[in-house]
Amino acid sequence: QVQLVESGGALARPGESLKLTCVGSGFFFSNYNIGWYRQTPGHEREFVADITSYGASVDYAEFAKGRFTISKDDSKNALYLQMDNLKPEDTGMYFCHVFAAATGTTEFRDYWGQGTQVTVSS
């Protein structure tokens, strides 16, 4: 059973930093691309950043470039999102996502965590 558990969301002031963590289980973590999405008030869920299997390359949404850094530690099955210079418009629920097959199966599907809330306000 695939599980993704996010943590690290909090209340931050504009300009401050937060680091989100997603811990995965039930699949071969290092084998798959994995990423972050967010849903901000009044908007659809949108792509934030992702990282390829074994950390070979990364990709960012335009709003994330230069402020957010995605990384992972395969030894801990952990995905991170370092968010610097936070802005009020970064307020939202942040989700971890992977398209993978659970260990021991060949059925690929999208998996989402429950999300972690980031609020940026002065």
mmCIF file of N, CA and C in Angstrom:
data_model
loop_
_atom_site.group_PDB
_atom_site.id
_atom_site.type_symbol
_atom_site.label_atom_id
_atom_site.label_comp_id
_atom_site.label_asym_id
_atom_site.label_seq_id
_atom_site.Cartn_x
_atom_site.Cartn_y
_atom_site.Cartn_z
ATOM 1 N N GLN A 1 0.848 -1.194 0.000
ATOM 2 C CA GLN A 1 0.000 0.000 0.000
ATOM 3 C C GLN A 1 0.886 1.248 0.000
ATOM 4 N N VAL A 2 0.685 2.072 -1.001
ATOM 5 C CA VAL A 2 1.481 3.303 -1.112
ATOM 6 C C VAL A 2 0.949 4.350 -0.150
ATOM 7 N N GLN A 3 1.850 4.962 0.572
ATOM 8 C CA GLN A 3 1.493 6.087 1.442
ATOM 9 C C GLN A 3 2.489 7.206 1.249
ATOM 10 N N LEU A 4 1.968 8.417 1.250
ATOM 11 C CA LEU A 4 2.777 9.624 1.203
ATOM 12 C C LEU A 4 2.322 10.504 2.357
ATOM 13 N N VAL A 5 3.236 10.885 3.217
ATOM 14 C CA VAL A 5 2.884 11.673 4.394
ATOM 15 C C VAL A 5 3.714 12.945 4.414
ATOM 16 N N GLU A 6 3.023 14.071 4.281
ATOM 17 C CA GLU A 6 3.684 15.371 4.277
ATOM 18 C C GLU A 6 3.711 15.967 5.678
ATOM 19 N N SER A 7 4.686 16.815 5.891
ATOM 20 C CA SER A 7 4.778 17.569 7.132
ATOM 21 C C SER A 7 5.598 18.829 6.874
ATOM 22 N N GLY A 8 5.577 19.716 7.846
ATOM 23 C CA GLY A 8 6.400 20.915 7.758
ATOM 24 C C GLY A 8 5.643 22.189 7.451
ATOM 25 N N GLY A 9 4.381 22.070 7.086
ATOM 26 C CA GLY A 9 3.607 23.275 6.845
ATOM 27 C C GLY A 9 3.394 24.050 8.133
ATOM 28 N N ALA A 10 3.313 25.368 7.989
ATOM 29 C CA ALA A 10 3.182 26.212 9.169
ATOM 30 C C ALA A 10 2.781 27.612 8.751
ATOM 31 N N LEU A 11 2.635 28.472 9.736
ATOM 32 C CA LEU A 11 2.410 29.898 9.503
ATOM 33 C C LEU A 11 3.769 30.575 9.415
ATOM 34 N N ALA A 12 3.975 31.327 8.353
ATOM 35 C CA ALA A 12 5.239 32.047 8.171
ATOM 36 C C ALA A 12 4.945 33.475 7.746
ATOM 37 N N ARG A 13 5.876 34.360 8.016
ATOM 38 C CA ARG A 13 5.732 35.753 7.575
ATOM 39 C C ARG A 13 6.347 35.896 6.186
ATOM 40 N N PRO A 14 5.904 36.862 5.416
ATOM 41 C CA PRO A 14 6.522 37.102 4.100
ATOM 42 C C PRO A 14 8.030 37.249 4.232
ATOM 43 N N GLY A 15 8.739 36.606 3.327
ATOM 44 C CA GLY A 15 10.189 36.650 3.346
ATOM 45 C C GLY A 15 10.839 35.529 4.132
ATOM 46 N N GLU A 16 10.065 34.841 4.943
ATOM 47 C CA GLU A 16 10.616 33.742 5.739
ATOM 48 C C GLU A 16 10.694 32.453 4.904
ATOM 49 N N SER A 17 11.219 31.414 5.538
ATOM 50 C CA SER A 17 11.419 30.132 4.867
ATOM 51 C C SER A 17 10.701 29.013 5.598
ATOM 52 N N LEU A 18 10.329 27.999 4.844
ATOM 53 C CA LEU A 18 9.798 26.758 5.396
ATOM 54 C C LEU A 18 10.387 25.600 4.605
ATOM 55 N N LYS A 19 10.486 24.446 5.263
ATOM 56 C CA LYS A 19 10.925 23.241 4.569
ATOM 57 C C LYS A 19 9.881 22.159 4.768
ATOM 58 N N LEU A 20 9.330 21.700 3.667
ATOM 59 C CA LEU A 20 8.343 20.636 3.700
ATOM 60 C C LEU A 20 9.022 19.292 3.493
ATOM 61 N N THR A 21 8.447 18.267 4.109
ATOM 62 C CA THR A 21 8.955 16.909 3.978
ATOM 63 C C THR A 21 7.815 15.974 3.601
ATOM 64 N N CYS A 22 8.126 15.035 2.731
ATOM 65 C CA CYS A 22 7.174 13.982 2.361
ATOM 66 C C CYS A 22 7.900 12.649 2.514
ATOM 67 N N VAL A 23 7.337 11.776 3.302
ATOM 68 C CA VAL A 23 7.921 10.447 3.466
ATOM 69 C C VAL A 23 7.031 9.426 2.767
ATOM 70 N N GLY A 24 7.632 8.643 1.895
ATOM 71 C CA GLY A 24 6.889 7.660 1.131
ATOM 72 C C GLY A 24 7.138 6.245 1.608
ATOM 73 N N SER A 25 6.160 5.389 1.378
ATOM 74 C CA SER A 25 6.301 3.974 1.700
ATOM 75 C C SER A 25 5.414 3.164 0.775
ATOM 76 N N GLY A 26 5.732 1.885 0.658
ATOM 77 C CA GLY A 26 4.916 0.993 -0.158
ATOM 78 C C GLY A 26 5.296 0.939 -1.614
ATOM 79 N N PHE A 27 6.364 1.615 -1.993
ATOM 80 C CA PHE A 27 6.842 1.572 -3.367
ATOM 81 C C PHE A 27 8.360 1.818 -3.341
ATOM 82 N N PHE A 28 9.013 1.486 -4.460
ATOM 83 C CA PHE A 28 10.467 1.686 -4.519
ATOM 84 C C PHE A 28 10.749 3.165 -4.758
ATOM 85 N N PHE A 29 10.948 3.875 -3.682
ATOM 86 C CA PHE A 29 11.015 5.345 -3.687
ATOM 87 C C PHE A 29 12.008 5.878 -4.709
ATOM 88 N N SER A 30 13.175 5.283 -4.807
ATOM 89 C CA SER A 30 14.211 5.809 -5.680
ATOM 90 C C SER A 30 13.926 5.591 -7.158
ATOM 91 N N ASN A 31 12.980 4.735 -7.479
ATOM 92 C CA ASN A 31 12.748 4.367 -8.875
ATOM 93 C C ASN A 31 11.851 5.314 -9.645
ATOM 94 N N TYR A 32 11.184 6.215 -8.951
ATOM 95 C CA TYR A 32 10.137 7.021 -9.583
ATOM 96 C C TYR A 32 10.381 8.526 -9.463
ATOM 97 N N ASN A 33 9.896 9.228 -10.473
ATOM 98 C CA ASN A 33 9.812 10.674 -10.350
ATOM 99 C C ASN A 33 8.789 10.988 -9.266
ATOM 100 N N ILE A 34 9.048 12.020 -8.508
ATOM 101 C CA ILE A 34 8.151 12.394 -7.417
ATOM 102 C C ILE A 34 8.158 13.906 -7.284
ATOM 103 N N GLY A 35 7.037 14.464 -6.853
ATOM 104 C CA GLY A 35 6.995 15.918 -6.838
ATOM 105 C C GLY A 35 6.007 16.515 -5.866
ATOM 106 N N TRP A 36 5.949 17.851 -5.950
ATOM 107 C CA TRP A 36 5.064 18.647 -5.113
ATOM 108 C C TRP A 36 4.049 19.396 -5.974
ATOM 109 N N TYR A 37 2.826 19.449 -5.480
ATOM 110 C CA TYR A 37 1.764 20.261 -6.046
ATOM 111 C C TYR A 37 1.195 21.107 -4.914
ATOM 112 N N ARG A 38 0.431 22.122 -5.301
ATOM 113 C CA ARG A 38 -0.233 22.922 -4.279
ATOM 114 C C ARG A 38 -1.596 23.361 -4.765
ATOM 115 N N GLN A 39 -2.450 23.636 -3.806
ATOM 116 C CA GLN A 39 -3.755 24.210 -4.119
ATOM 117 C C GLN A 39 -3.915 25.463 -3.286
ATOM 118 N N THR A 40 -3.944 26.574 -3.956
ATOM 119 C CA THR A 40 -4.111 27.859 -3.284
ATOM 120 C C THR A 40 -5.578 28.268 -3.331
ATOM 121 N N PRO A 41 -6.013 29.123 -2.405
ATOM 122 C CA PRO A 41 -7.436 29.487 -2.338
ATOM 123 C C PRO A 41 -7.971 29.986 -3.675
ATOM 124 N N GLY A 42 -9.064 29.388 -4.124
ATOM 125 C CA GLY A 42 -9.716 29.827 -5.347
ATOM 126 C C GLY A 42 -9.082 29.326 -6.623
ATOM 127 N N HIS A 43 -8.102 28.431 -6.492
ATOM 128 C CA HIS A 43 -7.406 27.936 -7.680
ATOM 129 C C HIS A 43 -7.406 26.409 -7.728
ATOM 130 N N GLU A 44 -7.171 25.891 -8.923
ATOM 131 C CA GLU A 44 -7.016 24.454 -9.094
ATOM 132 C C GLU A 44 -5.651 24.033 -8.545
ATOM 133 N N ARG A 45 -5.548 22.750 -8.279
ATOM 134 C CA ARG A 45 -4.254 22.221 -7.848
ATOM 135 C C ARG A 45 -3.250 22.425 -8.971
ATOM 136 N N GLU A 46 -2.031 22.871 -8.617
ATOM 137 C CA GLU A 46 -1.040 23.171 -9.634
ATOM 138 C C GLU A 46 0.309 22.561 -9.284
ATOM 139 N N PHE A 47 1.076 22.324 -10.316
ATOM 140 C CA PHE A 47 2.420 21.775 -10.195
ATOM 141 C C PHE A 47 3.340 22.800 -9.546
ATOM 142 N N VAL A 48 4.193 22.306 -8.634
ATOM 143 C CA VAL A 48 5.197 23.162 -8.005
ATOM 144 C C VAL A 48 6.598 22.760 -8.472
ATOM 145 N N ALA A 49 6.942 21.508 -8.272
ATOM 146 C CA ALA A 49 8.281 21.030 -8.623
ATOM 147 C C ALA A 49 8.287 19.518 -8.613
ATOM 148 N N ASP A 50 9.206 18.935 -9.394
ATOM 149 C CA ASP A 50 9.407 17.506 -9.269
ATOM 150 C C ASP A 50 10.863 17.157 -9.501
ATOM 151 N N ILE A 51 11.181 15.924 -9.131
ATOM 152 C CA ILE A 51 12.550 15.428 -9.227
ATOM 153 C C ILE A 51 12.491 14.025 -9.787
ATOM 154 N N THR A 52 13.393 13.735 -10.709
ATOM 155 C CA THR A 52 13.343 12.439 -11.369
ATOM 156 C C THR A 52 13.932 11.346 -10.481
ATOM 157 N N SER A 53 13.722 10.120 -10.935
ATOM 158 C CA SER A 53 14.260 8.985 -10.198
ATOM 159 C C SER A 53 15.764 9.150 -10.006
ATOM 160 N N TYR A 54 16.230 8.801 -8.844
ATOM 161 C CA TYR A 54 17.641 8.910 -8.459
ATOM 162 C C TYR A 54 18.143 10.352 -8.473
ATOM 163 N N GLY A 55 17.200 11.313 -8.519
ATOM 164 C CA GLY A 55 17.571 12.713 -8.427
ATOM 165 C C GLY A 55 18.332 13.244 -9.620
ATOM 166 N N ALA A 56 18.121 12.653 -10.773
ATOM 167 C CA ALA A 56 18.905 13.020 -11.945
ATOM 168 C C ALA A 56 18.627 14.448 -12.419
ATOM 169 N N SER A 57 17.378 14.871 -12.334
ATOM 170 C CA SER A 57 17.064 16.229 -12.753
ATOM 171 C C SER A 57 15.832 16.724 -12.020
ATOM 172 N N VAL A 58 15.647 18.030 -12.050
ATOM 173 C CA VAL A 58 14.526 18.671 -11.364
ATOM 174 C C VAL A 58 13.823 19.620 -12.315
ATOM 175 N N ASP A 59 12.578 19.937 -11.981
ATOM 176 C CA ASP A 59 11.791 20.862 -12.773
ATOM 177 C C ASP A 59 10.946 21.690 -11.816
ATOM 178 N N TYR A 60 10.762 22.965 -12.171
ATOM 179 C CA TYR A 60 10.023 23.882 -11.316
ATOM 180 C C TYR A 60 8.988 24.653 -12.105
ATOM 181 N N ALA A 61 7.881 24.971 -11.440
ATOM 182 C CA ALA A 61 6.956 25.942 -11.995
ATOM 183 C C ALA A 61 7.640 27.298 -11.990
ATOM 184 N N GLU A 62 7.160 28.186 -12.863
ATOM 185 C CA GLU A 62 7.801 29.498 -12.964
ATOM 186 C C GLU A 62 7.816 30.227 -11.627
ATOM 187 N N PHE A 63 6.733 30.148 -10.878
ATOM 188 C CA PHE A 63 6.654 30.892 -9.622
ATOM 189 C C PHE A 63 7.628 30.345 -8.578
ATOM 190 N N ALA A 64 8.083 29.098 -8.779
ATOM 191 C CA ALA A 64 8.959 28.458 -7.801
ATOM 192 C C ALA A 64 10.441 28.669 -8.104
ATOM 193 N N LYS A 65 10.743 28.998 -9.348
ATOM 194 C CA LYS A 65 12.147 29.143 -9.741
ATOM 195 C C LYS A 65 12.829 30.256 -8.961
ATOM 196 N N GLY A 66 13.986 29.922 -8.396
ATOM 197 C CA GLY A 66 14.757 30.902 -7.655
ATOM 198 C C GLY A 66 14.364 31.038 -6.194
ATOM 199 N N ARG A 67 13.223 30.475 -5.816
ATOM 200 C CA ARG A 67 12.782 30.566 -4.405
ATOM 201 C C ARG A 67 12.632 29.204 -3.748
ATOM 202 N N PHE A 68 12.229 28.205 -4.515
ATOM 203 C CA PHE A 68 11.983 26.865 -3.972
ATOM 204 C C PHE A 68 13.072 25.915 -4.476
ATOM 205 N N THR A 69 13.422 24.945 -3.627
ATOM 206 C CA THR A 69 14.389 23.926 -4.008
ATOM 207 C C THR A 69 13.855 22.552 -3.620
ATOM 208 N N ILE A 70 13.752 21.679 -4.604
ATOM 209 C CA ILE A 70 13.301 20.319 -4.340
ATOM 210 C C ILE A 70 14.523 19.417 -4.227
ATOM 211 N N SER A 71 14.439 18.470 -3.302
ATOM 212 C CA SER A 71 15.521 17.506 -3.133
ATOM 213 C C SER A 71 14.932 16.252 -2.509
ATOM 214 N N LYS A 72 15.727 15.198 -2.473
ATOM 215 C CA LYS A 72 15.252 13.989 -1.817
ATOM 216 C C LYS A 72 16.408 13.196 -1.245
ATOM 217 N N ASP A 73 16.087 12.340 -0.317
ATOM 218 C CA ASP A 73 17.043 11.438 0.293
ATOM 219 C C ASP A 73 16.461 10.031 0.148
ATOM 220 N N ASP A 74 16.955 9.302 -0.838
ATOM 221 C CA ASP A 74 16.402 7.975 -1.101
ATOM 222 C C ASP A 74 16.627 7.025 0.070
ATOM 223 N N SER A 75 17.686 7.243 0.850
ATOM 224 C CA SER A 75 17.948 6.361 1.986
ATOM 225 C C SER A 75 16.894 6.504 3.073
ATOM 226 N N LYS A 76 16.184 7.636 3.050
ATOM 227 C CA LYS A 76 15.129 7.892 4.039
ATOM 228 C C LYS A 76 13.743 7.886 3.413
ATOM 229 N N ASN A 77 13.677 7.591 2.116
ATOM 230 C CA ASN A 77 12.387 7.666 1.392
ATOM 231 C C ASN A 77 11.732 9.030 1.611
ATOM 232 N N ALA A 78 12.541 10.057 1.585
ATOM 233 C CA ALA A 78 12.053 11.393 1.912
ATOM 234 C C ALA A 78 12.249 12.363 0.756
ATOM 235 N N LEU A 79 11.225 13.159 0.535
ATOM 236 C CA LEU A 79 11.223 14.237 -0.456
ATOM 237 C C LEU A 79 11.098 15.542 0.299
ATOM 238 N N TYR A 80 11.827 16.550 -0.146
ATOM 239 C CA TYR A 80 11.818 17.835 0.540
ATOM 240 C C TYR A 80 11.460 18.969 -0.414
ATOM 241 N N LEU A 81 10.943 20.040 0.149
ATOM 242 C CA LEU A 81 10.750 21.269 -0.592
ATOM 243 C C LEU A 81 11.166 22.414 0.313
ATOM 244 N N GLN A 82 12.313 22.992 0.009
ATOM 245 C CA GLN A 82 12.785 24.174 0.718
ATOM 246 C C GLN A 82 12.166 25.392 0.054
ATOM 247 N N MET A 83 11.427 26.158 0.816
ATOM 248 C CA MET A 83 10.746 27.326 0.273
ATOM 249 C C MET A 83 11.306 28.570 0.953
ATOM 250 N N ASP A 84 11.946 29.418 0.186
ATOM 251 C CA ASP A 84 12.542 30.652 0.695
ATOM 252 C C ASP A 84 11.802 31.869 0.158
ATOM 253 N N ASN A 85 11.985 32.983 0.847
ATOM 254 C CA ASN A 85 11.353 34.234 0.413
ATOM 255 C C ASN A 85 9.857 34.026 0.140
ATOM 256 N N LEU A 86 9.186 33.469 1.114
ATOM 257 C CA LEU A 86 7.770 33.156 0.949
ATOM 258 C C LEU A 86 6.949 34.416 0.745
ATOM 259 N N LYS A 87 5.895 34.260 -0.043
ATOM 260 C CA LYS A 87 4.984 35.361 -0.343
ATOM 261 C C LYS A 87 3.568 34.977 0.088
ATOM 262 N N PRO A 88 2.717 35.939 0.355
ATOM 263 C CA PRO A 88 1.331 35.599 0.740
ATOM 264 C C PRO A 88 0.637 34.702 -0.291
ATOM 265 N N GLU A 89 0.962 34.882 -1.568
ATOM 266 C CA GLU A 89 0.326 34.056 -2.597
ATOM 267 C C GLU A 89 0.804 32.610 -2.592
ATOM 268 N N ASP A 90 1.794 32.295 -1.759
ATOM 269 C CA ASP A 90 2.210 30.904 -1.588
ATOM 270 C C ASP A 90 1.310 30.159 -0.607
ATOM 271 N N THR A 91 0.413 30.877 0.025
ATOM 272 C CA THR A 91 -0.506 30.251 0.963
ATOM 273 C C THR A 91 -1.340 29.178 0.274
ATOM 274 N N GLY A 92 -1.387 28.001 0.883
ATOM 275 C CA GLY A 92 -2.175 26.930 0.307
ATOM 276 C C GLY A 92 -1.824 25.595 0.916
ATOM 277 N N MET A 93 -2.461 24.559 0.394
ATOM 278 C CA MET A 93 -2.177 23.194 0.811
ATOM 279 C C MET A 93 -1.175 22.593 -0.168
ATOM 280 N N TYR A 94 -0.125 22.022 0.379
ATOM 281 C CA TYR A 94 0.939 21.448 -0.447
ATOM 282 C C TYR A 94 0.877 19.929 -0.370
ATOM 283 N N PHE A 95 0.901 19.311 -1.551
ATOM 284 C CA PHE A 95 0.720 17.871 -1.656
ATOM 285 C C PHE A 95 1.934 17.212 -2.312
ATOM 286 N N CYS A 96 2.242 16.042 -1.838
ATOM 287 C CA CYS A 96 3.251 15.182 -2.446
ATOM 288 C C CYS A 96 2.544 14.264 -3.441
ATOM 289 N N HIS A 97 3.192 14.006 -4.577
ATOM 290 C CA HIS A 97 2.568 13.183 -5.614
ATOM 291 C C HIS A 97 3.582 12.246 -6.246
ATOM 292 N N VAL A 98 3.119 11.039 -6.524
ATOM 293 C CA VAL A 98 3.932 10.101 -7.287
ATOM 294 C C VAL A 98 3.018 9.269 -8.181
ATOM 295 N N PHE A 99 3.477 8.955 -9.354
ATOM 296 C CA PHE A 99 2.800 8.018 -10.252
ATOM 297 C C PHE A 99 3.639 6.765 -10.217
ATOM 298 N N ALA A 100 3.122 5.720 -9.567
ATOM 299 C CA ALA A 100 3.955 4.556 -9.289
ATOM 300 C C ALA A 100 3.105 3.301 -9.161
ATOM 301 N N ALA A 101 3.802 2.185 -9.103
ATOM 302 C CA ALA A 101 3.171 0.908 -8.804
ATOM 303 C C ALA A 101 3.586 0.498 -7.399
ATOM 304 N N ALA A 102 2.630 0.080 -6.621
ATOM 305 C CA ALA A 102 2.952 -0.399 -5.280
ATOM 306 C C ALA A 102 3.880 -1.607 -5.378
ATOM 307 N N THR A 103 4.716 -1.743 -4.389
ATOM 308 C CA THR A 103 5.646 -2.865 -4.355
ATOM 309 C C THR A 103 4.903 -4.188 -4.518
ATOM 310 N N GLY A 104 5.389 -4.997 -5.454
ATOM 311 C CA GLY A 104 4.758 -6.287 -5.674
ATOM 312 C C GLY A 104 3.613 -6.275 -6.651
ATOM 313 N N THR A 105 3.320 -5.107 -7.241
ATOM 314 C CA THR A 105 2.250 -5.003 -8.235
ATOM 315 C C THR A 105 2.793 -4.375 -9.502
ATOM 316 N N THR A 106 1.978 -4.403 -10.549
ATOM 317 C CA THR A 106 2.348 -3.764 -11.814
ATOM 318 C C THR A 106 1.334 -2.708 -12.214
ATOM 319 N N GLU A 107 0.437 -2.379 -11.286
ATOM 320 C CA GLU A 107 -0.595 -1.393 -11.586
ATOM 321 C C GLU A 107 -0.103 0.001 -11.220
ATOM 322 N N PHE A 108 0.077 0.821 -12.213
ATOM 323 C CA PHE A 108 0.521 2.187 -11.984
ATOM 324 C C PHE A 108 -0.687 3.102 -11.805
ATOM 325 N N ARG A 109 -0.566 4.007 -10.871
ATOM 326 C CA ARG A 109 -1.612 5.004 -10.659
ATOM 327 C C ARG A 109 -1.036 6.192 -9.922
ATOM 328 N N ASP A 110 -1.824 7.268 -9.872
ATOM 329 C CA ASP A 110 -1.419 8.461 -9.139
ATOM 330 C C ASP A 110 -1.693 8.269 -7.651
ATOM 331 N N TYR A 111 -0.708 8.685 -6.865
ATOM 332 C CA TYR A 111 -0.875 8.679 -5.416
ATOM 333 C C TYR A 111 -0.607 10.086 -4.880
ATOM 334 N N TRP A 112 -1.427 10.478 -3.905
ATOM 335 C CA TRP A 112 -1.314 11.799 -3.285
ATOM 336 C C TRP A 112 -1.244 11.653 -1.769
ATOM 337 N N GLY A 113 -0.495 12.536 -1.149
ATOM 338 C CA GLY A 113 -0.535 12.633 0.291
ATOM 339 C C GLY A 113 -1.751 13.427 0.729
ATOM 340 N N GLN A 114 -1.889 13.583 2.039
ATOM 341 C CA GLN A 114 -3.048 14.294 2.577
ATOM 342 C C GLN A 114 -2.842 15.811 2.555
ATOM 343 N N GLY A 115 -1.616 16.224 2.351
ATOM 344 C CA GLY A 115 -1.307 17.654 2.261
ATOM 345 C C GLY A 115 -0.833 18.242 3.573
ATOM 346 N N THR A 116 -0.118 19.344 3.450
ATOM 347 C CA THR A 116 0.326 20.107 4.609
ATOM 348 C C THR A 116 0.072 21.589 4.319
ATOM 349 N N GLN A 117 -0.493 22.293 5.279
ATOM 350 C CA GLN A 117 -0.948 23.667 5.077
ATOM 351 C C GLN A 117 0.186 24.665 5.294
ATOM 352 N N VAL A 118 0.368 25.517 4.307
ATOM 353 C CA VAL A 118 1.321 26.630 4.405
ATOM 354 C C VAL A 118 0.523 27.920 4.382
ATOM 355 N N THR A 119 0.744 28.752 5.370
ATOM 356 C CA THR A 119 0.085 30.050 5.433
ATOM 357 C C THR A 119 1.147 31.129 5.574
ATOM 358 N N VAL A 120 1.121 32.071 4.640
ATOM 359 C CA VAL A 120 2.097 33.162 4.661
ATOM 360 C C VAL A 120 1.333 34.462 4.885
ATOM 361 N N SER A 121 1.575 35.059 6.023
ATOM 362 C CA SER A 121 0.834 36.264 6.403
ATOM 363 C C SER A 121 1.641 37.062 7.402
ATOM 364 N N SER A 122 1.512 38.370 7.299
ATOM 365 C CA SER A 122 2.173 39.227 8.269
ATOM 366 C C SER A 122 1.260 39.489 9.458
#
